[in-house]
Amino acid sequence: MKKANKLFLAVCLAALGVNLQAKVMESSVATVNGRPVLASEYDTYLEGVVEQYQAAAPQFLEKPYAKDVLGREVLKELISKELLYQAAEEQKIQVKDSELDAGVNEIKTRFIIDEVTGKQDPKGADKRFNEALKKQGMSFKTYKKKLEKDIAVRKLMEQQLQASVKPVEEADAKALYANVEAVMKNNTKKIKALEKEDPVKLKEAQAIAAKLQQLTAEQVRIGHIYLAVTKDMKPEDVKKKEELAKQIKKEIDGGLDFSAAVKKYTEDKNALASGGDMILIKGVAPKAIDDKAFTLAVGKVSAPIKSDVGFHIIKIKEKRAEKSISYDDISKDLAQYLAQQRVQMAMGEYIEELYNKADVKVTKTFESDALLEETAAKAAPAQTKDAKAKTETKNAETDK
């Protein structure tokens, strides 16, 4: 439907002129070389992104103008897609029927699992796939048209990347490992030299080193019972939570299975699916919990531990000593990382090139636009004042 709408509007626009142009603009969030990026497509895309954040990072959505931040990224993504669609058309990239059929079948495999039962149900995959299309207000024919465009874009990008991306050599991976190793070993001399030579490479090495330190650090797998305490809670209510924590510990000491205690008492509902199990990396958890987790023996259950957010009872289930890591251990990962970075950079540069050549008009407005304009307006007089002061200073020095 989305693809058909675009074609239908383009034909009608040529036939009916300016009045319909206004209607196209009203139903779009942007135009790319005269083609609309439909508001319905934007709304559907944004809704999906917001749902992902609600599931994975709900705290982000509580920030001021969080939806505007996501909306701007969604709009940028949709404009980039349209630029790529048009570039693929211009280069007359063809999609074979076999490629299209393979793409449809690949998508359908994602519907093999029945979400209700959680079990594989290959026979019901087609039905669930069609229900998903119906939910999006899209026919199968329209979906195939959209998929055809996506495959054409993929083939376009493969051509572009093959021509512009330099293959990763072993020397590249070794150079990156040397930087990461310097950070992990806190080689001050090399870190300072790298910071002076290429700050971007230093940040890259620091990010990878932080991830590797987490993966190789001493770890412990614990069972966790959590009783929440909030800042606005009355002292007597905090005391009740503490007494409950002590009672839970007595019940466990008296024979209550720890997993049963988790199900019965924990207030961390997200942890129920794993039975309260979690992995702690040494030095990451609050100190009181960290100290207990890495000193108790496997199989032992702690007394209630007080933290800033509540009371915790932990059972030590498994421990893993700190591991060392060599270049051979991660050489393939480093090469893959470098390849991905080069691909992303090349894609970004290509899309920017298309954007600079295109006629892109954004019609979507955001709630935060007024705030940004107000901030810019307030900053302008101060900048003018600074510029004037600098000019007067320079003139005074010239007079001298």
Coordinates of C-alpha atoms in Angstrom, one line a residue:
M1 CA 0.0 0.0 0.0
K2 CA 2.8 2.4 0.8
K3 CA 4.6 1.8 -2.5
A4 CA 1.3 1.9 -4.4
N5 CA 0.3 5.2 -2.7
K6 CA 3.6 6.8 -3.8
L7 CA 3.0 5.7 -7.4
F8 CA -0.6 6.8 -7.4
L9 CA 0.1 10.2 -5.9
A10 CA 2.9 10.8 -8.4
V11 CA 0.6 10.1 -11.3
C12 CA -2.2 12.2 -10.0
L13 CA 0.1 15.0 -9.2
A14 CA 1.2 15.3 -12.8
A15 CA -2.5 15.3 -13.9
L16 CA -4.1 17.5 -11.3
G17 CA -1.4 20.1 -10.5
V18 CA -1.0 22.4 -7.5
N19 CA -4.1 21.6 -5.5
L20 CA -3.1 17.9 -5.1
Q21 CA 0.5 19.0 -4.3
A22 CA -0.9 20.6 -1.1
K23 CA -2.6 17.3 -0.2
V24 CA 0.6 15.4 -0.7
M25 CA 2.5 17.7 1.6
E26 CA -0.2 17.5 4.2
S27 CA 0.1 13.7 4.3
S28 CA 3.9 13.6 4.3
V29 CA 6.7 14.3 6.7
A30 CA 9.2 15.1 4.0
T31 CA 9.8 15.0 0.2
V32 CA 12.9 13.6 -1.6
N33 CA 13.2 14.9 -5.1
G34 CA 9.5 15.5 -5.1
R35 CA 8.5 12.1 -3.7
P36 CA 6.7 12.1 -0.4
V37 CA 7.9 10.3 2.7
L38 CA 4.4 9.4 4.0
A39 CA 3.3 10.4 7.5
S40 CA 1.6 7.0 7.9
E41 CA 4.9 5.2 7.2
Y42 CA 6.7 7.6 9.7
D43 CA 4.1 6.9 12.4
T44 CA 4.3 3.1 11.9
Y45 CA 8.1 3.1 12.0
L46 CA 8.2 5.4 15.1
E47 CA 5.6 3.3 16.9
G48 CA 7.8 0.2 16.5
V49 CA 10.9 2.1 17.8
V50 CA 9.0 3.4 20.8
E51 CA 7.8 -0.1 21.6
Q52 CA 11.4 -1.4 21.5
Y53 CA 12.5 1.3 24.0
Q54 CA 9.5 0.6 26.2
A55 CA 10.7 -3.0 26.4
A56 CA 14.5 -2.5 26.6
A57 CA 15.1 1.1 28.0
P58 CA 11.8 2.6 29.4
Q59 CA 13.9 5.1 31.4
F60 CA 14.9 6.8 28.2
L61 CA 11.3 7.6 27.3
E62 CA 11.0 9.5 30.6
K63 CA 13.5 12.1 29.4
P64 CA 12.2 15.5 28.1
Y65 CA 11.4 15.3 24.4
A66 CA 12.6 11.7 24.2
K67 CA 10.0 10.9 21.5
D68 CA 11.3 13.9 19.4
V69 CA 14.8 12.5 19.6
L70 CA 13.6 9.1 18.3
G71 CA 11.3 10.8 15.8
R72 CA 14.2 12.8 14.2
E73 CA 16.2 9.5 13.9
V74 CA 13.3 7.8 12.3
L75 CA 12.8 10.6 9.8
K76 CA 16.5 10.6 9.0
E77 CA 16.3 6.8 8.4
L78 CA 13.3 7.1 6.1
I79 CA 14.8 9.9 4.1
S80 CA 18.0 7.8 3.7
K81 CA 15.9 4.8 2.5
E82 CA 14.1 6.9 -0.1
L83 CA 17.4 8.3 -1.3
L84 CA 18.7 4.7 -1.7
Y85 CA 15.5 3.6 -3.4
Q86 CA 15.8 6.3 -6.0
A87 CA 19.6 5.6 -6.5
A88 CA 18.7 2.0 -7.2
E89 CA 16.1 3.0 -9.7
E90 CA 18.5 5.4 -11.4
Q91 CA 21.1 2.6 -11.8
K92 CA 18.3 0.3 -13.1
I93 CA 19.1 -2.5 -10.6
Q94 CA 17.0 -5.5 -11.4
V95 CA 15.6 -8.0 -8.8
K96 CA 15.0 -11.5 -10.1
D97 CA 11.9 -13.4 -9.2
S98 CA 14.0 -16.1 -7.5
E99 CA 15.6 -13.4 -5.3
L100 CA 12.2 -12.0 -4.4
D101 CA 10.8 -15.4 -3.5
A102 CA 13.9 -16.2 -1.4
G103 CA 13.4 -12.9 0.5
V104 CA 9.7 -13.7 1.2
N105 CA 10.5 -17.2 2.4
E106 CA 13.3 -15.8 4.7
I107 CA 10.8 -13.4 6.3
K108 CA 8.2 -16.2 6.7
T109 CA 10.7 -18.3 8.7
R110 CA 10.6 -15.6 11.4
F111 CA 6.9 -16.6 12.0
I112 CA 7.6 -20.3 12.5
I113 CA 7.4 -19.9 16.3
D114 CA 3.8 -19.6 17.7
E115 CA 4.1 -16.7 20.2
V116 CA 1.1 -18.0 22.2
T117 CA 2.6 -21.5 22.8
G118 CA 6.3 -20.6 22.3
K119 CA 6.7 -23.7 20.2
Q120 CA 7.6 -24.3 16.5
D121 CA 4.6 -24.4 14.2
P122 CA 5.7 -24.3 10.5
K123 CA 2.2 -24.9 9.2
G124 CA 0.9 -21.8 10.9
A125 CA 3.8 -19.5 9.7
D126 CA 1.9 -18.3 6.6
K127 CA -1.2 -17.4 8.7
R128 CA 0.8 -15.5 11.2
F129 CA 2.8 -13.7 8.4
N130 CA -0.5 -12.6 6.7
E131 CA -1.9 -11.5 10.1
A132 CA 1.2 -9.3 10.6
L133 CA 0.7 -7.7 7.1
K134 CA -3.0 -7.1 7.9
K135 CA -2.1 -5.4 11.2
Q136 CA 0.1 -3.0 9.2
G137 CA -2.6 -2.4 6.7
M138 CA -0.6 -3.9 3.9
S139 CA -1.5 -6.5 1.2
F140 CA 0.9 -9.3 0.2
K141 CA 1.2 -7.7 -3.3
T142 CA 2.2 -4.4 -1.8
Y143 CA 4.6 -6.1 0.6
K144 CA 6.4 -7.8 -2.3
K145 CA 6.8 -4.5 -4.0
K146 CA 8.3 -3.0 -0.9
L147 CA 10.6 -6.0 -0.5
E148 CA 11.7 -5.8 -4.1
K149 CA 12.8 -2.2 -3.4
D150 CA 14.7 -3.3 -0.3
I151 CA 16.5 -6.1 -2.2
A152 CA 17.4 -3.6 -5.0
V153 CA 18.9 -1.3 -2.3
R154 CA 20.9 -4.1 -0.8
K155 CA 22.3 -5.0 -4.2
L156 CA 23.1 -1.3 -4.8
M157 CA 25.0 -1.1 -1.5
E158 CA 26.9 -4.3 -2.2
Q159 CA 28.1 -2.7 -5.5
Q160 CA 29.1 0.5 -3.7
L161 CA 30.8 -1.2 -0.8
Q162 CA 32.7 -3.6 -3.0
A163 CA 34.1 -0.7 -4.9
S164 CA 34.9 1.6 -2.0
V165 CA 35.6 -0.5 1.1
K166 CA 39.2 -1.6 1.6
P167 CA 39.6 -5.3 2.9
V168 CA 40.8 -5.7 6.4
E169 CA 44.4 -7.0 6.6
E170 CA 46.0 -8.8 9.5
A171 CA 48.2 -5.8 10.1
D172 CA 45.1 -3.7 10.7
A173 CA 43.8 -6.1 13.3
K174 CA 47.1 -6.3 15.0
A175 CA 47.4 -2.5 15.2
L176 CA 44.0 -2.3 16.8
Y177 CA 44.9 -5.1 19.3
A178 CA 48.1 -3.2 20.3
N179 CA 46.0 -0.1 21.1
V180 CA 43.5 -2.2 23.1
E181 CA 46.3 -4.0 25.0
A182 CA 47.9 -0.6 25.9
V183 CA 44.6 0.5 27.4
M184 CA 44.0 -2.8 29.3
K185 CA 47.5 -2.7 30.7
N186 CA 47.2 1.0 31.4
N187 CA 50.4 1.8 29.4
T188 CA 50.4 5.5 30.1
K189 CA 53.1 6.4 27.6
K190 CA 51.4 4.7 24.7
I191 CA 48.0 6.0 25.7
K192 CA 49.2 9.6 25.7
A193 CA 51.0 9.1 22.4
L194 CA 47.8 7.7 20.9
E195 CA 45.7 10.5 22.3
K196 CA 48.0 13.0 20.6
E197 CA 48.2 11.1 17.4
D198 CA 44.6 10.0 16.9
P199 CA 42.0 10.6 19.7
V200 CA 39.3 8.7 17.8
K201 CA 41.5 5.5 17.8
L202 CA 42.0 5.9 21.5
K203 CA 38.3 6.1 22.2
E204 CA 37.8 3.1 20.0
A205 CA 40.5 1.1 21.9
Q206 CA 39.0 2.2 25.2
A207 CA 35.5 1.0 24.3
I208 CA 36.8 -2.4 23.1
A209 CA 39.0 -2.7 26.2
A210 CA 36.1 -2.0 28.5
K211 CA 34.1 -4.7 26.8
L212 CA 36.9 -7.2 27.0
Q213 CA 37.6 -6.4 30.7
Q214 CA 33.9 -7.3 31.4
L215 CA 34.2 -10.5 29.4
T216 CA 37.5 -11.6 31.1
A217 CA 37.0 -10.2 34.6
E218 CA 36.3 -12.4 37.6
Q219 CA 32.6 -13.3 37.6
V220 CA 30.0 -14.9 39.8
R221 CA 26.6 -16.3 39.0
I222 CA 24.1 -15.6 41.8
G223 CA 20.5 -16.2 42.7
H224 CA 19.0 -12.9 43.8
I225 CA 16.0 -11.9 46.0
Y226 CA 15.3 -8.2 46.0
L227 CA 13.1 -6.1 48.3
A228 CA 12.8 -2.5 47.0
V229 CA 13.2 0.6 49.1
T230 CA 12.4 4.0 47.7
K231 CA 13.7 7.5 48.8
D232 CA 10.2 8.6 49.8
M233 CA 9.5 5.5 52.0
K234 CA 8.8 6.1 55.6
P235 CA 11.4 4.7 58.2
E236 CA 8.9 2.3 59.6
D237 CA 8.2 0.9 56.2
V238 CA 11.9 0.5 55.5
K239 CA 12.2 -1.3 58.9
K240 CA 9.4 -3.7 57.8
K241 CA 11.3 -4.5 54.6
E242 CA 14.4 -5.2 56.6
E243 CA 12.5 -7.5 59.0
L244 CA 11.0 -9.3 56.0
A245 CA 14.4 -9.8 54.5
K246 CA 15.6 -11.4 57.8
Q247 CA 12.5 -13.6 57.9
I248 CA 13.2 -14.8 54.3
K249 CA 16.8 -15.7 55.3
K250 CA 15.5 -17.7 58.3
E251 CA 13.1 -19.6 56.0
I252 CA 15.9 -20.5 53.6
D253 CA 18.1 -21.6 56.5
G254 CA 15.2 -23.7 57.6
G255 CA 14.9 -25.6 54.3
L256 CA 13.0 -23.3 51.9
D257 CA 14.4 -23.8 48.4
F258 CA 16.1 -20.6 47.2
S259 CA 14.3 -20.7 43.8
A260 CA 11.0 -21.1 45.6
A261 CA 11.9 -18.1 47.8
V262 CA 12.7 -16.0 44.7
K263 CA 9.2 -16.8 43.2
K264 CA 7.5 -16.1 46.5
Y265 CA 9.3 -12.9 47.6
T266 CA 11.4 -11.1 45.1
E267 CA 10.2 -7.7 43.8
D268 CA 12.4 -7.8 40.7
K269 CA 9.7 -9.2 38.4
N270 CA 11.9 -9.1 35.3
A271 CA 14.2 -11.6 37.0
L272 CA 11.5 -14.2 37.6
A273 CA 11.9 -15.8 34.2
S274 CA 15.5 -16.7 35.1
G275 CA 14.7 -17.7 38.6
G276 CA 16.5 -14.6 39.9
D277 CA 19.8 -15.7 38.4
M278 CA 22.2 -13.1 37.2
I279 CA 25.9 -12.7 36.4
L280 CA 28.0 -10.2 38.4
I281 CA 31.2 -8.8 37.2
K282 CA 33.7 -7.9 39.9
G283 CA 33.7 -4.2 40.7
V284 CA 30.5 -3.4 38.9
A285 CA 27.8 -4.0 41.5
P286 CA 27.3 -1.8 44.6
K287 CA 30.2 -2.4 47.0
A288 CA 28.2 -4.1 49.7
I289 CA 26.9 -6.7 47.2
D290 CA 30.2 -7.0 45.4
D291 CA 32.1 -7.7 48.6
K292 CA 29.7 -10.5 49.6
A293 CA 29.3 -12.0 46.1
F294 CA 33.1 -12.5 45.7
T295 CA 33.9 -13.7 49.2
L296 CA 31.1 -16.2 49.9
A297 CA 31.7 -19.8 48.9
V298 CA 29.7 -21.5 46.2
G299 CA 26.4 -22.7 47.6
K300 CA 26.2 -20.2 50.5
V301 CA 23.4 -17.8 51.0
S302 CA 24.1 -14.3 52.3
A303 CA 22.4 -12.5 55.2
P304 CA 20.3 -9.5 54.0
I305 CA 22.5 -6.9 52.3
K306 CA 21.4 -3.2 52.4
S307 CA 22.0 -1.0 49.4
D308 CA 20.7 2.4 48.3
V309 CA 17.7 0.8 46.5
G310 CA 16.7 -1.9 49.0
F311 CA 17.6 -5.2 50.6
H312 CA 19.2 -8.2 48.8
I313 CA 19.7 -11.8 49.6
I314 CA 22.1 -13.7 47.3
K315 CA 23.0 -17.3 46.8
I316 CA 26.4 -18.1 45.2
K317 CA 25.8 -20.6 42.4
E318 CA 29.0 -20.5 40.3
K319 CA 32.3 -18.6 40.1
R320 CA 34.7 -17.9 37.3
A321 CA 38.2 -16.8 37.7
E322 CA 39.7 -13.8 35.8
K323 CA 40.9 -14.9 32.3
S324 CA 43.7 -13.6 30.1
I325 CA 43.2 -12.9 26.5
S326 CA 45.6 -13.0 23.6
Y327 CA 45.6 -11.7 20.0
D328 CA 44.8 -15.2 18.7
D329 CA 41.7 -15.4 20.9
I330 CA 40.1 -12.3 19.4
S331 CA 41.8 -11.8 16.0
K332 CA 38.7 -12.7 14.0
D333 CA 36.5 -10.5 16.2
L334 CA 38.8 -7.6 15.7
A335 CA 38.9 -8.1 11.9
Q336 CA 35.1 -8.3 11.8
Y337 CA 34.8 -5.2 13.9
L338 CA 37.1 -3.2 11.6
A339 CA 35.2 -4.5 8.6
Q340 CA 31.9 -3.4 10.1
Q341 CA 33.3 0.0 10.9
R342 CA 34.5 0.5 7.3
V343 CA 31.2 -0.6 5.9
Q344 CA 29.3 1.8 8.1
M345 CA 31.6 4.7 7.2
A346 CA 31.3 3.9 3.5
M347 CA 27.5 3.7 3.7
G348 CA 27.3 7.0 5.7
E349 CA 29.5 8.8 3.1
Y350 CA 27.5 7.4 0.2
I351 CA 24.1 8.4 1.7
E352 CA 25.5 11.9 2.5
E353 CA 26.7 12.2 -1.1
L354 CA 23.2 11.3 -2.3
Y355 CA 21.6 13.8 0.2
N356 CA 23.8 16.6 -0.9
K357 CA 22.7 16.1 -4.5
A358 CA 19.0 15.6 -3.7
D359 CA 16.2 18.1 -3.2
V360 CA 15.1 17.2 0.4
K361 CA 12.4 19.2 2.1
V362 CA 11.3 18.3 5.6
T363 CA 7.8 19.2 6.5
K364 CA 7.5 17.4 9.9
T365 CA 7.7 19.6 13.0
F366 CA 8.6 18.5 16.5
E367 CA 7.5 19.9 19.9
S368 CA 11.2 20.6 20.8
D369 CA 11.6 22.8 17.6
A370 CA 10.3 25.9 19.5
L371 CA 12.7 25.2 22.4
L372 CA 15.7 24.9 20.0
E373 CA 14.8 28.1 18.3
E374 CA 14.4 29.9 21.6
T375 CA 17.8 28.6 22.8
A376 CA 19.4 29.7 19.5
A377 CA 17.8 33.2 19.8
K378 CA 19.1 33.6 23.3
A379 CA 22.6 32.5 22.3
A380 CA 22.7 34.8 19.2
P381 CA 23.0 38.1 21.2
A382 CA 25.7 36.7 23.4
Q383 CA 27.7 35.5 20.3
T384 CA 27.2 38.9 18.7
K385 CA 28.5 40.6 21.8
D386 CA 31.5 38.3 22.0
A387 CA 32.3 38.9 18.3
K388 CA 31.9 42.7 18.8
A389 CA 34.3 42.6 21.8
K390 CA 36.9 40.6 19.8
T391 CA 36.7 43.1 17.0
E392 CA 37.1 46.1 19.3
T393 CA 40.1 44.3 21.0
K394 CA 41.7 43.6 17.6
N395 CA 41.1 47.3 16.5
A396 CA 42.7 48.5 19.7
E397 CA 45.7 46.3 19.2
T398 CA 46.0 47.6 15.6
D399 CA 45.9 51.2 16.8
K400 CA 48.7 50.5 19.1

